Tab-separated table of C-alpha atoms and ligand atoms in Angstrom:
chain	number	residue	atom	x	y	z
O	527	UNK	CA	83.911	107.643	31.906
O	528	UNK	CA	85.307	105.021	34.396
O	529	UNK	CA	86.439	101.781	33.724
O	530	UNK	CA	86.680	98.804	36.268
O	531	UNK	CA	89.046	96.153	35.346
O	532	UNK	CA	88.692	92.697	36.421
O	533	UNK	CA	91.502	90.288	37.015
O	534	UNK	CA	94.098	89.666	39.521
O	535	UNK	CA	95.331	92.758	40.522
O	536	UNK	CA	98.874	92.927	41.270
O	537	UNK	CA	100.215	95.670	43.835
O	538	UNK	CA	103.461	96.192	46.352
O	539	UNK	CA	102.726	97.448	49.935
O	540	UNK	CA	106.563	97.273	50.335
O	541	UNK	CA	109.808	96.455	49.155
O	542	UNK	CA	110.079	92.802	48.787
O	543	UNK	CA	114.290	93.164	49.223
O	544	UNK	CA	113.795	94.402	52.747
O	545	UNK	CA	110.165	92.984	53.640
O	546	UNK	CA	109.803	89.834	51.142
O	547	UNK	CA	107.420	88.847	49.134
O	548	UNK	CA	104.884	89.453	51.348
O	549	UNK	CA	105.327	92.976	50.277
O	550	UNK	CA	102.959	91.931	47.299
O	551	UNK	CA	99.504	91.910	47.162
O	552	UNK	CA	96.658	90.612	44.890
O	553	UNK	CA	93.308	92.244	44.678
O	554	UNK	CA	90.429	91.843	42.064
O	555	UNK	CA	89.509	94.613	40.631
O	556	UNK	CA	91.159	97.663	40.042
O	557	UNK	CA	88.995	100.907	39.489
O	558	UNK	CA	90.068	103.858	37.150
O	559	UNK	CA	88.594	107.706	36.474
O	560	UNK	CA	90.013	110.671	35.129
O	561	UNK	CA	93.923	109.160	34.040
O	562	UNK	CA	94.016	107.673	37.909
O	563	UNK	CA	93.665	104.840	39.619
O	564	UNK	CA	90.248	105.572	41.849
O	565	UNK	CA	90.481	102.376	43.984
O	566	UNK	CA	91.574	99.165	44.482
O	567	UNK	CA	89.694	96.304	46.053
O	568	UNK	CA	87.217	93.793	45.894
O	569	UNK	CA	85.154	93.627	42.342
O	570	UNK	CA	82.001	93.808	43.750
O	571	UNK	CA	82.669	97.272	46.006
O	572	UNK	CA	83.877	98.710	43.136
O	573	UNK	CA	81.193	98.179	40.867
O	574	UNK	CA	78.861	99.464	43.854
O	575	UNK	CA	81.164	102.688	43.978
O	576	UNK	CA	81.075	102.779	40.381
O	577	UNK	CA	77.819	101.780	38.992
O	578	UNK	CA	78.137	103.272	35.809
O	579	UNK	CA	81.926	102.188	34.912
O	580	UNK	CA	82.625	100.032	31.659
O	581	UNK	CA	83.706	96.613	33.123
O	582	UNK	CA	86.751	94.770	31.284
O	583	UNK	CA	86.697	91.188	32.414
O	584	UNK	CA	90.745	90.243	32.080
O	585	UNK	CA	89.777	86.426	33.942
O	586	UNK	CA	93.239	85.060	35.447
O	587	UNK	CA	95.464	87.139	33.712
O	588	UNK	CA	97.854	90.223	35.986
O	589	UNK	CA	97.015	93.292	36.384
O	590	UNK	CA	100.222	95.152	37.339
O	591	UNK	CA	101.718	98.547	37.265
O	592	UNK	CA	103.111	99.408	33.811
O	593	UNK	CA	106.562	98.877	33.568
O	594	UNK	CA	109.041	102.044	33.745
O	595	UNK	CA	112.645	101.248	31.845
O	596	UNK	CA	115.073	103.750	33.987
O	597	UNK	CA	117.954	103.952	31.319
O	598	UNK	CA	117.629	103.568	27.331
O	599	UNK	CA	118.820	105.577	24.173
O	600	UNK	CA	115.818	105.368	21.888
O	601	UNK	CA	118.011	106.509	19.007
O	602	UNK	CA	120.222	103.336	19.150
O	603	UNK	CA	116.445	101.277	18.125
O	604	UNK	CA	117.741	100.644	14.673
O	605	UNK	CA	120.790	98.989	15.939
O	606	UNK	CA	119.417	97.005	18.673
O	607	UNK	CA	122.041	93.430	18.095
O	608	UNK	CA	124.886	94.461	16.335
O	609	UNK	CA	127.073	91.730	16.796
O	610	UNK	CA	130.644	91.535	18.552
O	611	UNK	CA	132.169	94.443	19.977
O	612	UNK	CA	132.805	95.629	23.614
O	613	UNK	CA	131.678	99.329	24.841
O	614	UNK	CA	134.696	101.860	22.918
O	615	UNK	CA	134.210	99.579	19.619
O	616	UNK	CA	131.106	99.352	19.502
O	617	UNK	CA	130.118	103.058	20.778
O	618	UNK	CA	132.512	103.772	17.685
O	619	UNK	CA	131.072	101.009	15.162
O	620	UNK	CA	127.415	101.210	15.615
O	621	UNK	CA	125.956	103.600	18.193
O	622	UNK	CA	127.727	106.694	16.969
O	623	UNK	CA	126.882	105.939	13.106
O	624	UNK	CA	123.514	106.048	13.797
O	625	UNK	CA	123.439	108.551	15.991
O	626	UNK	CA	124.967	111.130	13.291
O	627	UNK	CA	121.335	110.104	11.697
O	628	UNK	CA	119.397	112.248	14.355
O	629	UNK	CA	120.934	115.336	12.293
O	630	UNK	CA	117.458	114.544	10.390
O	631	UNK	CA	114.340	115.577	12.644
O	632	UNK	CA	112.272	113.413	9.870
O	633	UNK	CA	114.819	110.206	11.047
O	634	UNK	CA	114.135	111.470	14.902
O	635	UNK	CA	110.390	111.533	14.661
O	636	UNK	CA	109.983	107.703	12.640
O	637	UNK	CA	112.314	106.380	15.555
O	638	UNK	CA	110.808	108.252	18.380
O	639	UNK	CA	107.749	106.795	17.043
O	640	UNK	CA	108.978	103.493	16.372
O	641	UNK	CA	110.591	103.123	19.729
O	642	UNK	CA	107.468	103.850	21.419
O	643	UNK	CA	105.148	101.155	19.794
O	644	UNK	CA	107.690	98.601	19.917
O	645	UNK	CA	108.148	99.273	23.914
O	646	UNK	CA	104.458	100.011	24.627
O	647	UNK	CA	104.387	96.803	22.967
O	648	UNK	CA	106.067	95.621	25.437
O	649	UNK	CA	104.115	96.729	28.332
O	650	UNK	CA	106.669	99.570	29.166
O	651	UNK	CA	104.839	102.503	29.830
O	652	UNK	CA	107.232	105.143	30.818
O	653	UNK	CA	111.052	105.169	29.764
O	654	UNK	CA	113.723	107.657	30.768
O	655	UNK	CA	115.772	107.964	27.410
O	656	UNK	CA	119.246	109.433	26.290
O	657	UNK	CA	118.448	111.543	22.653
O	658	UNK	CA	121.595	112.424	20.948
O	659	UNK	CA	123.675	115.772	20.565
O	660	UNK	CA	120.510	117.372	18.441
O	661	UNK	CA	118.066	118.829	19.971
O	662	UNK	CA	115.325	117.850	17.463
O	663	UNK	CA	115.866	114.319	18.933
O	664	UNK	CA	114.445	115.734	22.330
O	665	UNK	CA	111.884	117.465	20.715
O	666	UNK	CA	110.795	114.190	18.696
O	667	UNK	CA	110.522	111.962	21.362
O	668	UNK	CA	108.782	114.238	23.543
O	669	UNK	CA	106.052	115.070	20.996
O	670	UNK	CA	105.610	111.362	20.617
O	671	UNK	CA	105.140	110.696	24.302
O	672	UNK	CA	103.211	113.674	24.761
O	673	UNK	CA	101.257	112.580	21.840
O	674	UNK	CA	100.373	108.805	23.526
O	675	UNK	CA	99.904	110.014	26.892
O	676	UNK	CA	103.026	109.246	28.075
O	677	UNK	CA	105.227	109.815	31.160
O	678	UNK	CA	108.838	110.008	30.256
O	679	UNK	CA	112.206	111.780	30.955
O	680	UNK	CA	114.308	112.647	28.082
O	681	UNK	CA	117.595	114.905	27.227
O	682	UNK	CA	119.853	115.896	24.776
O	683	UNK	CA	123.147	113.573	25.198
O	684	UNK	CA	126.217	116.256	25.324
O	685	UNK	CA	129.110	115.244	23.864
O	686	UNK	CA	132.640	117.699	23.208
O	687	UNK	CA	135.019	115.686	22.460
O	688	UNK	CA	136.254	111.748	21.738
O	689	UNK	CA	132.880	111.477	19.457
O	690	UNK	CA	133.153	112.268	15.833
O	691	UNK	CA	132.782	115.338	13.722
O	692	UNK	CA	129.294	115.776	13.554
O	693	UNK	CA	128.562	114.910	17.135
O	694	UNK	CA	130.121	117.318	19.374
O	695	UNK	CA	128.655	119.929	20.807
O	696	UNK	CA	130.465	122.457	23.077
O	697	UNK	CA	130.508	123.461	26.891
O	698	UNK	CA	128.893	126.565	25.916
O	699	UNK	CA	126.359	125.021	23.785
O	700	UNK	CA	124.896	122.005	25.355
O	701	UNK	CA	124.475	124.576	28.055
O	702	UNK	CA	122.229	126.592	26.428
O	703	UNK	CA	120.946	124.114	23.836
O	704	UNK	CA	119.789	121.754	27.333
O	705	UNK	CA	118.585	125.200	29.171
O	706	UNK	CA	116.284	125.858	25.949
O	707	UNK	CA	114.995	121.957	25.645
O	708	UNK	CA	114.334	122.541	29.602
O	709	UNK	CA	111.821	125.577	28.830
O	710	UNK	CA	110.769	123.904	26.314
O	711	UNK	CA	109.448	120.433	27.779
O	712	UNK	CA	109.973	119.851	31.954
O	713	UNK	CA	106.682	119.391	33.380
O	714	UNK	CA	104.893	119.944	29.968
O	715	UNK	CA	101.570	117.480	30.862
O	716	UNK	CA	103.538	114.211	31.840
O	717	UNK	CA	107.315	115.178	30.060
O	718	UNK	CA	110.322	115.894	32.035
O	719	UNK	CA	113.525	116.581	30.764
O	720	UNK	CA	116.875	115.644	32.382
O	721	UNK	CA	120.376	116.924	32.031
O	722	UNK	CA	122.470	113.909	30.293
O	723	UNK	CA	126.250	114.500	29.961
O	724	UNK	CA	126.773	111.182	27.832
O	725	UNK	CA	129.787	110.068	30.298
O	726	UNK	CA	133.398	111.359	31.629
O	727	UNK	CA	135.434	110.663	28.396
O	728	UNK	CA	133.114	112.360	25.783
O	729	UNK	CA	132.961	115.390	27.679
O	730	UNK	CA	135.827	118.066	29.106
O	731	UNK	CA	135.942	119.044	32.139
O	732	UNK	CA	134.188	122.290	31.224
O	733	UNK	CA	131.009	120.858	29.565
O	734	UNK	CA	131.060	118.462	33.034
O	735	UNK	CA	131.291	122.239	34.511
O	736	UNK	CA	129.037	123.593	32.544
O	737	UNK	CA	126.291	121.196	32.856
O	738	UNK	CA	126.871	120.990	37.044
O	739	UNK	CA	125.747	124.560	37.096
O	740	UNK	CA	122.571	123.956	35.057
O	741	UNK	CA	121.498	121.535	37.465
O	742	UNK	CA	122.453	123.096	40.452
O	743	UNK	CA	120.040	126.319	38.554
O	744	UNK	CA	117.175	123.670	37.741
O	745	UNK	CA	117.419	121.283	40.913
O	746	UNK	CA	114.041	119.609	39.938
O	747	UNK	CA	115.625	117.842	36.862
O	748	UNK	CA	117.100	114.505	36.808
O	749	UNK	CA	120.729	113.926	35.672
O	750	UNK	CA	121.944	110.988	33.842
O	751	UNK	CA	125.363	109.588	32.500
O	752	UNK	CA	127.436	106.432	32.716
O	753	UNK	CA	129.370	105.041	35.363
O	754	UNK	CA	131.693	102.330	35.605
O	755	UNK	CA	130.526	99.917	32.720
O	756	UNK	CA	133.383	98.597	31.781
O	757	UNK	CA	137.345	98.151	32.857
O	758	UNK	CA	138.517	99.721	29.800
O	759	UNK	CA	136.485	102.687	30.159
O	760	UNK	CA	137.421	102.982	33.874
O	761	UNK	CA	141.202	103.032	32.402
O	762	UNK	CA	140.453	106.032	30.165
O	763	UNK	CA	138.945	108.387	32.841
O	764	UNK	CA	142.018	107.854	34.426
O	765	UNK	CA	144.080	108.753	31.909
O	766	UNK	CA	141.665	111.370	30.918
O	767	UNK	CA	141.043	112.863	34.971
O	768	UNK	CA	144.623	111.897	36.259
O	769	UNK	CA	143.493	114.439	39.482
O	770	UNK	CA	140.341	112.482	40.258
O	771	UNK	CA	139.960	110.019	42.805
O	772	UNK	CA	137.906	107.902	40.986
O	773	UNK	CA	135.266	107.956	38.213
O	774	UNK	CA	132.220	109.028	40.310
O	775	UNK	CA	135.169	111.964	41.286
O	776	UNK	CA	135.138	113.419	37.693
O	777	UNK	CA	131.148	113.849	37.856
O	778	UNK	CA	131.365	114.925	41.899
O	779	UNK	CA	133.990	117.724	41.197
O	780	UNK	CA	132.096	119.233	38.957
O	781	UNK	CA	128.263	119.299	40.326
O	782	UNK	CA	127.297	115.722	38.427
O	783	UNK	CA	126.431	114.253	41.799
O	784	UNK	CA	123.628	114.486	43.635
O	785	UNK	CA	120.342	112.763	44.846
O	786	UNK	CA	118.117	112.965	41.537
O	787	UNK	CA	121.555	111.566	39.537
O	788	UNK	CA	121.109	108.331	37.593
O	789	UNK	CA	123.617	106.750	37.346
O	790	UNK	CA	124.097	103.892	34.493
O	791	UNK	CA	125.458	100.259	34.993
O	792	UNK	CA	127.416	100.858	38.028
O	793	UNK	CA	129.505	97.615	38.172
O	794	UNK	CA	133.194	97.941	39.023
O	795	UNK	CA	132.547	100.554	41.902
O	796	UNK	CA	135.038	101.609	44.484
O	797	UNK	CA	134.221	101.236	48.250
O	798	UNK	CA	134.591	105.259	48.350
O	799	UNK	CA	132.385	105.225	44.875
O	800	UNK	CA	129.617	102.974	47.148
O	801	UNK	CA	129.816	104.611	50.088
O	802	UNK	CA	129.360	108.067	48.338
O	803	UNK	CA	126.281	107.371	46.223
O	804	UNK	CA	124.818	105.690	49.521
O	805	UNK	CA	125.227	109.050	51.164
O	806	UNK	CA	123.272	111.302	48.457
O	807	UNK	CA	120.741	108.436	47.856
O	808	UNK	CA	121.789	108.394	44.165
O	809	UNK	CA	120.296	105.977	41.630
O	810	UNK	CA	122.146	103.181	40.793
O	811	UNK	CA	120.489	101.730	37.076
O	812	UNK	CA	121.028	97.991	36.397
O	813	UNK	CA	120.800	97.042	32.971
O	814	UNK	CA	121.619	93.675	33.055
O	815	UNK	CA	120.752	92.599	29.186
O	816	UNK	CA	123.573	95.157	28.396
O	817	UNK	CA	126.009	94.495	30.566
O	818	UNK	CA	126.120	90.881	29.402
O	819	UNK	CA	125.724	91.455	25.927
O	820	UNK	CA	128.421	94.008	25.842
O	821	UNK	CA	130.728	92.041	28.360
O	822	UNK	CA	130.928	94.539	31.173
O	823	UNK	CA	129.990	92.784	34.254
O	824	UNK	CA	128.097	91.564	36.954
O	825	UNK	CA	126.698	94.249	38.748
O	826	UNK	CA	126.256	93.887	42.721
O	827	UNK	CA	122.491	93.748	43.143
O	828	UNK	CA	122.195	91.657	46.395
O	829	UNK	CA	125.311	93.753	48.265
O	830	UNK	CA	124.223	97.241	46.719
O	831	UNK	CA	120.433	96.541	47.921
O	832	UNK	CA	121.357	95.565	51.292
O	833	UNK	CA	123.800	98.637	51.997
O	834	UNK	CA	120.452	100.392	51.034
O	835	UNK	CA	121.315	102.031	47.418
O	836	UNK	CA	118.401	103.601	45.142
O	837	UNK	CA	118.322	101.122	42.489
O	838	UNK	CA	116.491	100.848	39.125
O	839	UNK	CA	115.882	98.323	35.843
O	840	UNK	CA	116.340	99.253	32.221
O	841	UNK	CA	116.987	97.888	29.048
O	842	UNK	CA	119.564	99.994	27.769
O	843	UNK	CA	118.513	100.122	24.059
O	844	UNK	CA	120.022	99.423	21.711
O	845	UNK	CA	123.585	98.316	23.738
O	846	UNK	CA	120.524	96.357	25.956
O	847	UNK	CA	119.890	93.494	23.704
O	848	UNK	CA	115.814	93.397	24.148
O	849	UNK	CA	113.334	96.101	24.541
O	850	UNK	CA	110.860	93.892	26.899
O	851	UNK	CA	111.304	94.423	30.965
O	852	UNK	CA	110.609	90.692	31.042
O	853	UNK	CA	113.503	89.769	29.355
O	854	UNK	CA	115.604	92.188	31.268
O	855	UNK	CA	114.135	90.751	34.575
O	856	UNK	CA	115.221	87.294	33.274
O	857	UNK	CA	118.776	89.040	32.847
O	858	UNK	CA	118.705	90.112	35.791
O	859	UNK	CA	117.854	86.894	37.363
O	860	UNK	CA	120.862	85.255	35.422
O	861	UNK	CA	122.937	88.162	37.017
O	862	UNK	CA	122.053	87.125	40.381
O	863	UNK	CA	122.625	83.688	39.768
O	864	UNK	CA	126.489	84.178	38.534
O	865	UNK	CA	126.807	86.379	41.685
O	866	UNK	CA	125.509	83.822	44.278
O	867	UNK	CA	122.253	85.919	44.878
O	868	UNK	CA	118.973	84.537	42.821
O	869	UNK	CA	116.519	87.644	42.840
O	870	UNK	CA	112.839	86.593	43.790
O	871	UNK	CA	110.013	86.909	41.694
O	872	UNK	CA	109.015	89.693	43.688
O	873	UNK	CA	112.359	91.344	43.675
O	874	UNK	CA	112.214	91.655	39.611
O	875	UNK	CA	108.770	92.379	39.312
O	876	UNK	CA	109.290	95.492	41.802
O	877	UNK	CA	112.602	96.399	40.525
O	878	UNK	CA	110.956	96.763	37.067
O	879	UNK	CA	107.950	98.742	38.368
O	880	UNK	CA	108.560	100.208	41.595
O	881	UNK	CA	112.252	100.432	41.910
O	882	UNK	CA	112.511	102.117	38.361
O	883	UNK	CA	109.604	104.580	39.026
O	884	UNK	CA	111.821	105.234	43.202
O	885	UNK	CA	115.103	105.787	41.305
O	886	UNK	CA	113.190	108.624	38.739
O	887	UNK	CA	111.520	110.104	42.011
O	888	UNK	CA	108.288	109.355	40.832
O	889	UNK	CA	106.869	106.308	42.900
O	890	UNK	CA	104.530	108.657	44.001
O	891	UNK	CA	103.005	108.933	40.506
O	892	UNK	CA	103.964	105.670	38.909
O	893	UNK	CA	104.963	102.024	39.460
O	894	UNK	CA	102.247	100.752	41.407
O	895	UNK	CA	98.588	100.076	41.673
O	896	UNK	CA	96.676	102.451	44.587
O	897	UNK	CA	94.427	104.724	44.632
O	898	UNK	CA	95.429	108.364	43.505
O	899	UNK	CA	98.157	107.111	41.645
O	900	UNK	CA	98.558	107.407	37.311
O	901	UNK	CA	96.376	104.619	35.673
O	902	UNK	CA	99.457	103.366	33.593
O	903	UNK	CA	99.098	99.305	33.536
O	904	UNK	CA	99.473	96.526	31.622
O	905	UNK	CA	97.922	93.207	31.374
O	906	UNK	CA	99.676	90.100	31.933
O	907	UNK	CA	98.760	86.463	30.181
O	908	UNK	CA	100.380	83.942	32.525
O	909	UNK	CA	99.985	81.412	29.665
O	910	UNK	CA	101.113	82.913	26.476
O	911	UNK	CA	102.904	80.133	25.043
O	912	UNK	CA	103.047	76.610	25.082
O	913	UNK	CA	106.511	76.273	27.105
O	914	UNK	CA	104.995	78.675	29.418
O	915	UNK	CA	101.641	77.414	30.228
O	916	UNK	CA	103.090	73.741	30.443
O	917	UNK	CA	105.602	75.384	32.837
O	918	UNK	CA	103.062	77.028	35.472
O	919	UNK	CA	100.408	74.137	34.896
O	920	UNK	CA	101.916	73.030	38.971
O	921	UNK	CA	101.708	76.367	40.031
O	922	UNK	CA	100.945	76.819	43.561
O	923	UNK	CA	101.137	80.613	44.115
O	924	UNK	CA	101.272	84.163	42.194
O	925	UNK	CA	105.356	83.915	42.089
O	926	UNK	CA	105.726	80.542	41.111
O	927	UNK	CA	102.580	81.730	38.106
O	928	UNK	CA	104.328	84.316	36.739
O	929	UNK	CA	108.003	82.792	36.882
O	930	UNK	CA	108.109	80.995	33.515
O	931	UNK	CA	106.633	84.106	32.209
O	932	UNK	CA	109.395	86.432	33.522
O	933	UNK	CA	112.001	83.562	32.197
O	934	UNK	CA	110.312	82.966	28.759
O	935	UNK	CA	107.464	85.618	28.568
O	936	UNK	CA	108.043	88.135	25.317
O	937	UNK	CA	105.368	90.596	23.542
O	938	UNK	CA	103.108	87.733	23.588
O	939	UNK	CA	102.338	88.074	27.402
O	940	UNK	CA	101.283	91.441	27.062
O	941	UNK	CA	97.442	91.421	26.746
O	942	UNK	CA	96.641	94.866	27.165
O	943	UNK	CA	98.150	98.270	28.207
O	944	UNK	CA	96.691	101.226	29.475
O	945	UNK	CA	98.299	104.631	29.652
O	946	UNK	CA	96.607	107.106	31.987
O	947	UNK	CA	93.645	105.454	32.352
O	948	UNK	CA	92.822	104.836	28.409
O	949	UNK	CA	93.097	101.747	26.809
O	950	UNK	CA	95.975	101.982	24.293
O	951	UNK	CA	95.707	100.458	20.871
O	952	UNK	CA	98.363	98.788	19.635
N	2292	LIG	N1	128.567	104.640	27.717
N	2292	LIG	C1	128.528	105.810	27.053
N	2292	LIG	N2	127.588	105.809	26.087
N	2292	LIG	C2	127.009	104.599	26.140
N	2292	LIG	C3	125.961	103.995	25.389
N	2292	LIG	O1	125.377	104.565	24.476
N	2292	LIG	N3	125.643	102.710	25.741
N	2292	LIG	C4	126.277	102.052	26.738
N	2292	LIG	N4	125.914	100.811	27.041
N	2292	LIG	N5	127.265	102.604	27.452
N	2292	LIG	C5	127.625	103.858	27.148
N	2293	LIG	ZN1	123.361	103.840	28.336
């Protein structure tokens, strides 16, 4: 059965940081069959190259790709705004606590499950998740994706040493427990896994080692880890990797860096650190909610994007502070602002769609409304609150439409969300 949805269909031709906002484009109709997006266009050519497809009128609100969150830890959902601590003390305090939790597989599967309707809640539609050191937490979110549909990238976070008893694995053993989660789940209908060393100072330099040569053997994984979140942390590697030459060094001497590497928060790089990610096209993942929240940084959007970086948006749940893309485009915004460089409308909206789905390598499946591509969207209500609807009521264009609703817009906004191609209940 196809379904045509009417509204104003929102789409990128481009990327508005190199080509502006006239990268965007708005159709009326968008035309779905079969999990995919069948065409785009004009209502009324639709409905003549669909005759039989169930129409959904959606009036004035968006029609836009779903949105993809490039870096979150689904486990840390419980403790989502735990107050006053920086990255080590709070890692220590809350995140590590609840990790130990995970031990459970009955704990993994109510947050896995959890996680998923509070995000698809918020018109996120595909996420790319740390689990922790047990495997079941893999297997739990992965059954819950697979179970709604779902594209998403998950991994089992390795950890051997600086975490507590209870949470470390060794270099031996995330090896093979990551090789058998790999089997298990890559390209299993929309599931991928990736390899996720958690970051340089919970691992030695033989798990780093270790976890190199499985992705080197299984090149069509994504990696993941952390990078340069904090000046603290940066310390630590140093005094942990006194023969590096800098903290990307202690994941590039060991295999960790590569095109397909995702690389978390980013913010007090090195021009060698720059100019080396540049040159593999790694991604780059801002989380801007997080690094505020946390007091790590401002991270370089404006100068990263211009020296031509692969860069994506996430939340990072729970050290993110919200689990909505529209709050973390807001962030994001803010970011900009305190660096000199306010992002566009278009700008966040891509970054949250397109430049999350680029910096997973899968902008050819996600991210964006055209034909051939997943049917993964959600619906947008430009005037879901009072504030907001008083705020666009001067609204000339698209941008200057959806604005307040990036700035103010919550679960409220999100009419309606569809995951390959089927309308998903909330
Ligand atoms: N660095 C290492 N682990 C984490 C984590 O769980 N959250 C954040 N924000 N940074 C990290
Ligand atoms: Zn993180």
């Amino acid at each position: 059965m196809a379904d045509l949805l009417l509204g104003q269909v929102l789409s990128f031709t481009g990327d508005p940081f190199l080509d502006g906002p006239e990268a965007a484009r708005l159709d009326g109709a968008v035309l779905l069959e079969a999990g995919r997006i069948r065409a785009v266009g004009q209502a009324d050519d639709l409905r003549r190259m669909a005759p039989q497809a169930r129409v959904t009128d959606y009036g004035r609100a968006i029609i836009s790709a779903g949105f993809v969150d490039a870096h979150v830890h689904y486990p840390q959902t419980a403790i989502i705004a735990s107050w006053g601590k920086r990255l080590i003390d709070w890692l220590n305090s809350y995140t590590f606590p609840e990790e130990m939790r995970f031990a459970d597989p009955a704990y993994a599967e109510e947050v896995a499950a959890r996680y998923l309707d509070l995000t698809l809640a918020h018109g996120t539609t595909s996420v790319c998740s740390y689990a922790t050191i047990h495997p079941e937490s893999v297997d739990a979110l992965m059954a819950a994706a697979q179970a709604r549909g779902q594209r998403i990238w998950t991994g089992k976070t390795c950890m051997d040493r600086n975490a507590p008893e209870g949470l470390r694995d060794t270099p031996q053993s995330a090896h093979d427990d990551s090789a058998a989660l790999l089997a298990r789940w890559h390209g299993v209908d929309r599931l991928s896994y990736v390899i996720t060393p958690r970051f340089s100072p919970t691992s030695t330099p033989d798990q780093l080692a270790a976890l190199g040569a499985l992705w080197a053997a299984n090149p069509s994984c994504l990696m993941q880890t952390h990078l340069s979140e904090q000046l603290d942390e940066i310390e630590w590697v140093r005094g942990l990797y006194p023969s590096a030459r800098d903290y990307l060094d202690t994941y590039e001497a060991f295999g960790l860096l590569g095109k397909g590497g995702l690389y978390g928060h980013a913010i007090h790089l090195e021009p060698r650190e720059k100019d080396r990610l540049r040159e593999v096209d790694a991604s780059l993942i801002h989380c801007p909610t997080s690094n505020t929240f946390i007091g790590s940084g401002l991270f370089d959007m404006g100068g990263l994007k211009a020296a031509g970086h692969r860069i994506g948006l996430a939340t990072d749940t729970g050290g993110g502070s919200s689990f909505s893309m529209l709050r973390t485009m807001a962030a994001a915004y803010e970011v900009g602002q305190l660096r000199g460089r306010p992002l566009h409308p278009s700008e966040l909206w891509w970054l949250a769609t397109q430049g999350s789905a680029r910096a997973l390598h899968a902008d050819h499946q996600i991210g964006n409304i055209a034909a051939g591509m997943e049917a993964d969207l959600v619906v947008i209500d430009t005037a879901s609150t009072p504030a907001i609807t008083q705020a666009t009521a001067r609204a000339d264009t698209l941008w200057q439409a959806l604005f307040p609703t990036i700035m103010m817009g919550d679960d409220r906004a999100i009419r309606a969300v569809w995951i390959a191609g089927k309308l998903h209940q909330r």
